[in-house]
Amino acid sequence: MLNGEITSIILFFIGVYGIIARRNMVKSIISIGIMEMAIILFLLSVNFEKGMRAPVSGLTSNISDPLPQALMITAIIIGVAVNAIGLSLFINIYHKYGTTNWTKAAYKRRQGGRK
Amino acid sequence: MKISKISKAIKANDAKNGLRRILVASFILGITIIFLFLYKHIGSVDSVELYSYYKKMYIHDTYSQNAVTAIYLNYRVFDTFFEALLLMICVTGIMYFFKEKSTYNNSEYKEKKHELLEAALNFLYPIIIVFGIYLILYGSKSPGGGFQGGAVLAAVFMSRYLVNPGAIWHVDSLKNVEKMLYLLIVSFSSLLILANSYIEFKSLYLIIMNFLIGFKVFCGLSIIFFYFAYIDTDSLESW
């Protein structure tokens, strides 16, 4: 009952909840990571049936779809890049405003500068 | 004085926050249920034509035993270009954000050595190198490929860092190597036209492209790791 697609839909909306309801920057970055993983899981499990084999070593029959796998390699590397950029932005903001809270950081920014 | 004011305001918000979180959670739960319902009744997408074409033709077209390698090095090589470019831009961005030099000293890192870890990693890191190069070179025949092999190779510098945290690294040269490798990837893949007309050239093309991509990913991930590891020290030469 709980196949890859259903799991990925549930995981994706857990990530959406984390972004909307939480005000912690690190938790936002983690939520973005969860959403990425959900999308990767969804696209890998689309068009998959039980008993299919990996598309390697010259097999031509009964192999799983190679196109989403090739695209998801790209998506994983892009996910690493997004997480790294997000964390470095977070470190910068933390050095500047000394808080991990979005609203506090926005308030301090309106007040003008480092406190 | 301002900080106490802010925290007071945030504490006042906390009561509101509880209600807001419950509202958001129920709203998202509703959307999730709608999506699950849609998924149950519409079903998954079919990509039968492309799938059957790749299934039938990938060995004949690309001489690769691995269909995934066939796609990302031959059918959709532009994806690989821009993905490698994105990783390079990410590295540049991280270098820019961490430009500000901190006054933190790295002497306390030197005392963090752990003997068991050191012995284990000294034994393991040649194996990691061999395994990464195996994944890269046999990426066109067996599971593996440039990206995976590069990510495994990046573990070498991580283990070196764990063994000797106080060492000084020249990250700038890695960055230059990465730029050179990206140029080589772009210029070499213009030989794809040649590869598609000469059969002998096809498997060589796959191996060389996997090699270049693997080392580029290795350089990029190592630079990202070093910038995060040495964020509070002045061990990086480029700072």
Coordinates of N, CA and C in Angstrom, one line a residue, chain B residues 98-205:
Chain B
F98 N 32.3 33.2 2.3 CA 33.2 33.0 3.4 C 34.5 33.9 3.3
K99 N 34.4 34.9 2.5 CA 35.6 35.7 2.3 C 36.2 36.4 3.5
E100 N 35.2 36.8 4.4 CA 35.6 37.6 5.5 C 36.5 36.7 6.5
K101 N 37.6 37.3 6.8 CA 38.6 36.5 7.6 C 38.2 36.6 9.1
S102 N 38.2 35.5 9.7 CA 37.9 35.4 11.1 C 39.2 35.5 11.9
T103 N 39.2 35.9 13.2 CA 40.4 36.0 14.0 C 40.6 34.7 14.8
Y104 N 39.8 33.7 14.6 CA 39.9 32.5 15.3 C 41.2 31.8 15.0
N105 N 41.8 31.2 16.1 CA 43.0 30.5 15.9 C 42.7 29.0 15.8
N106 N 43.6 28.3 15.0 CA 43.3 26.9 14.8 C 44.1 26.0 15.7
S107 N 44.8 26.6 16.7 CA 45.6 25.7 17.5 C 44.9 24.7 18.3
E108 N 43.6 25.0 18.7 CA 42.9 24.0 19.5 C 42.4 22.9 18.6
Y109 N 42.4 23.0 17.3 CA 42.0 21.9 16.4 C 43.1 20.9 16.4
K110 N 44.4 21.3 16.6 CA 45.5 20.4 16.6 C 45.4 19.3 17.7
E111 N 44.8 19.7 18.8 CA 44.8 18.7 19.9 C 43.6 17.7 19.8
K112 N 42.8 17.8 18.7 CA 41.7 17.0 18.6 C 42.0 15.6 18.0
K113 N 43.2 15.3 17.9 CA 43.6 14.0 17.2 C 43.1 12.8 18.0
H114 N 42.8 11.8 17.3 CA 42.2 10.6 17.9 C 43.0 9.4 17.3
E115 N 43.7 8.6 18.2 CA 44.6 7.6 17.6 C 44.0 6.5 16.8
L116 N 42.9 6.0 17.4 CA 42.2 4.9 16.7 C 41.7 5.3 15.3
L117 N 41.0 6.5 15.3 CA 40.5 7.1 14.1 C 41.7 7.3 13.1
E118 N 42.8 7.7 13.6 CA 43.9 8.0 12.7 C 44.4 6.7 12.1
A119 N 44.6 5.6 12.9 CA 45.1 4.4 12.4 C 44.1 3.8 11.3
A120 N 42.8 3.8 11.7 CA 41.8 3.3 10.8 C 41.8 4.0 9.4
L121 N 41.8 5.4 9.5 CA 41.7 6.2 8.3 C 43.0 6.0 7.4
N122 N 44.2 5.9 8.1 CA 45.4 5.7 7.4 C 45.3 4.4 6.6
F123 N 44.7 3.4 7.2 CA 44.5 2.2 6.5 C 43.5 2.3 5.3
L124 N 42.5 3.0 5.6 CA 41.3 3.0 4.6 C 41.5 3.9 3.4
Y125 N 42.3 5.0 3.5 CA 42.2 6.0 2.5 C 42.8 5.6 1.1
P126 N 43.8 4.7 1.1 CA 44.2 4.2 -0.3 C 43.0 3.3 -0.9
I127 N 42.3 2.6 0.0 CA 41.2 1.8 -0.6 C 40.1 2.7 -1.1
I128 N 39.9 3.8 -0.4 CA 38.9 4.8 -0.9 C 39.3 5.3 -2.3
I129 N 40.6 5.6 -2.5 CA 41.1 6.1 -3.7 C 40.9 5.1 -4.8
V130 N 41.3 3.8 -4.6 CA 41.1 2.8 -5.6 C 39.7 2.6 -5.9
F131 N 38.8 2.6 -4.9 CA 37.4 2.3 -5.2 C 36.8 3.5 -6.0
G132 N 37.2 4.7 -5.7 CA 36.6 5.8 -6.5 C 37.1 5.8 -7.9
I133 N 38.4 5.4 -8.1 CA 38.8 5.4 -9.5 C 38.2 4.2 -10.3
Y134 N 38.0 3.1 -9.5 CA 37.3 2.0 -10.2 C 35.9 2.4 -10.6
L135 N 35.1 3.1 -9.7 CA 33.8 3.5 -10.1 C 33.8 4.4 -11.3
I136 N 34.8 5.3 -11.4 CA 34.9 6.3 -12.5 C 35.2 5.5 -13.8
L137 N 36.2 4.6 -13.8 CA 36.7 4.0 -15.0 C 35.7 3.0 -15.5
Y138 N 35.0 2.3 -14.6 CA 34.0 1.3 -15.1 C 32.6 1.8 -15.1
G139 N 32.5 3.1 -15.1 CA 31.1 3.7 -15.1 C 30.3 3.4 -16.3
S140 N 31.0 3.1 -17.4 CA 30.3 2.8 -18.7 C 29.9 1.3 -18.8
K141 N 30.4 0.5 -17.9 CA 30.2 -1.0 -18.0 C 29.3 -1.5 -16.8
S142 N 29.5 -0.9 -15.6 CA 28.9 -1.5 -14.4 C 28.3 -0.3 -13.7
P143 N 27.6 -0.6 -12.6 CA 27.0 0.6 -11.8 C 28.1 1.5 -11.4
G144 N 27.9 2.8 -11.5 CA 28.9 3.8 -11.2 C 28.9 4.9 -12.2
G145 N 30.0 5.6 -12.2 CA 30.0 6.8 -13.1 C 30.8 7.9 -12.5
G146 N 30.8 9.0 -13.3 CA 31.7 10.1 -12.8 C 31.2 10.8 -11.6
F147 N 29.9 11.0 -11.4 CA 29.4 11.7 -10.2 C 29.6 10.9 -9.0
Q148 N 29.3 9.6 -9.0 CA 29.4 8.8 -7.9 C 30.9 8.6 -7.5
G149 N 31.7 8.4 -8.5 CA 33.1 8.2 -8.2 C 33.7 9.4 -7.6
G150 N 33.3 10.6 -8.1 CA 33.8 11.9 -7.6 C 33.4 12.1 -6.2
A151 N 32.2 11.7 -5.9 CA 31.7 11.9 -4.5 C 32.5 10.9 -3.5
V152 N 32.8 9.7 -4.0 CA 33.6 8.8 -3.2 C 35.0 9.3 -3.0
L153 N 35.6 9.9 -4.1 CA 37.0 10.4 -4.0 C 37.0 11.6 -3.0
A154 N 35.9 12.4 -2.9 CA 36.0 13.5 -2.0 C 36.1 13.1 -0.6
A155 N 35.8 11.8 -0.3 CA 36.0 11.3 1.1 C 37.4 11.2 1.4
V156 N 38.3 11.2 0.4 CA 39.8 11.1 0.8 C 40.2 12.4 1.5
F157 N 39.9 13.6 1.0 CA 40.3 14.8 1.7 C 39.6 14.9 3.1
M158 N 38.3 14.4 3.2 CA 37.6 14.4 4.5 C 38.4 13.6 5.5
S159 N 38.8 12.4 5.0 CA 39.6 11.5 6.0 C 40.9 12.1 6.3
R160 N 41.6 12.8 5.4 CA 42.8 13.4 5.7 C 42.6 14.6 6.7
Y161 N 41.5 15.2 6.5 CA 41.2 16.3 7.5 C 41.0 15.8 8.9
L162 N 40.3 14.6 9.0 CA 40.0 14.0 10.3 C 41.3 13.6 10.9
V163 N 42.3 13.1 10.1 CA 43.5 12.6 10.7 C 44.4 13.8 11.1
N164 N 44.4 14.8 10.3 CA 45.3 15.9 10.6 C 44.6 17.3 10.5
P165 N 43.8 17.6 11.5 CA 42.9 18.8 11.4 C 43.7 20.1 11.3
G166 N 44.9 20.1 11.8 CA 45.6 21.4 11.8 C 46.4 21.7 10.6
A167 N 46.3 20.9 9.6 CA 47.2 21.1 8.4 C 46.7 22.3 7.6
I168 N 47.6 22.8 6.7 CA 47.2 23.9 5.9 C 47.0 23.5 4.5
W169 N 45.9 23.8 3.9 CA 45.6 23.3 2.6 C 45.6 24.5 1.6
H170 N 46.0 24.2 0.3 CA 46.0 25.2 -0.7 C 44.7 25.0 -1.6
V171 N 43.7 25.6 -1.2 CA 42.4 25.3 -1.8 C 42.3 26.1 -3.2
D172 N 43.1 27.1 -3.3 CA 43.1 27.9 -4.6 C 43.5 27.1 -5.8
S173 N 44.5 26.2 -5.6 CA 44.9 25.4 -6.7 C 43.8 24.4 -7.1
L174 N 43.1 23.8 -6.1 CA 42.0 22.9 -6.4 C 40.9 23.7 -7.2
K175 N 40.7 24.9 -6.9 CA 39.7 25.7 -7.6 C 40.1 25.9 -9.1
N176 N 41.4 26.2 -9.3 CA 41.9 26.3 -10.6 C 41.8 25.0 -11.4
V177 N 42.1 23.9 -10.7 CA 42.0 22.6 -11.4 C 40.6 22.4 -11.8
E178 N 39.6 22.8 -10.9 CA 38.2 22.6 -11.3 C 37.8 23.4 -12.5
K179 N 38.3 24.6 -12.6 CA 37.9 25.4 -13.7 C 38.5 24.8 -15.0
M180 N 39.8 24.4 -14.9 CA 40.4 23.7 -16.1 C 39.6 22.5 -16.5
L181 N 39.2 21.7 -15.5 CA 38.4 20.5 -15.9 C 37.1 20.8 -16.5
Y182 N 36.5 21.9 -16.1 CA 35.2 22.2 -16.7 C 35.4 22.6 -18.1
L183 N 36.4 23.4 -18.4 CA 36.7 23.8 -19.8 C 37.0 22.5 -20.6
L184 N 37.8 21.6 -20.0 CA 38.1 20.4 -20.8 C 36.8 19.6 -21.1
I185 N 35.9 19.5 -20.1 CA 34.6 18.8 -20.3 C 33.9 19.4 -21.5
V186 N 33.8 20.7 -21.5 CA 33.0 21.4 -22.6 C 33.7 21.2 -23.9
S187 N 35.0 21.3 -23.9 CA 35.7 21.2 -25.2 C 35.7 19.8 -25.7
F188 N 35.9 18.9 -24.8 CA 36.0 17.5 -25.2 C 34.7 16.9 -25.7
S189 N 33.6 17.4 -25.1 CA 32.3 16.8 -25.5 C 31.9 17.3 -26.9
S190 N 32.6 18.3 -27.4 CA 32.3 18.7 -28.8 C 32.8 17.5 -29.7
L191 N 33.7 16.6 -29.2 CA 34.1 15.5 -30.0 C 33.0 14.4 -30.1
L192 N 31.8 14.7 -29.4 CA 30.7 13.8 -29.5 C 30.3 13.5 -30.9
I193 N 30.4 14.5 -31.8 CA 30.1 14.4 -33.2 C 31.0 13.3 -33.8
L194 N 32.3 13.4 -33.5 CA 33.3 12.4 -34.0 C 32.9 11.0 -33.4
A195 N 32.6 11.0 -32.1 CA 32.3 9.7 -31.5 C 31.1 9.0 -32.1
N196 N 30.2 9.8 -32.6 CA 29.0 9.2 -33.1 C 29.2 8.6 -34.5
S197 N 30.3 9.0 -35.2 CA 30.6 8.5 -36.5 C 31.6 7.4 -36.5
Y198 N 32.5 7.4 -35.5 CA 33.6 6.3 -35.5 C 33.3 5.4 -34.3
I199 N 33.1 4.2 -34.6 CA 32.7 3.2 -33.5 C 33.8 3.0 -32.5
E200 N 35.1 3.0 -33.0 CA 36.2 2.7 -32.1 C 36.3 3.8 -31.0
F201 N 35.9 5.0 -31.4 CA 36.1 6.1 -30.5 C 35.1 6.2 -29.3
K202 N 33.9 5.4 -29.5 CA 32.8 5.6 -28.6 C 33.1 5.3 -27.1
S203 N 33.7 4.1 -26.9 CA 34.0 3.7 -25.5 C 35.1 4.5 -24.9
L204 N 36.0 4.9 -25.7 CA 37.1 5.8 -25.2 C 36.5 7.2 -24.8
Y205 N 35.6 7.7 -25.6 CA 34.9 8.9 -25.2 C 34.2 8.8 -23.9

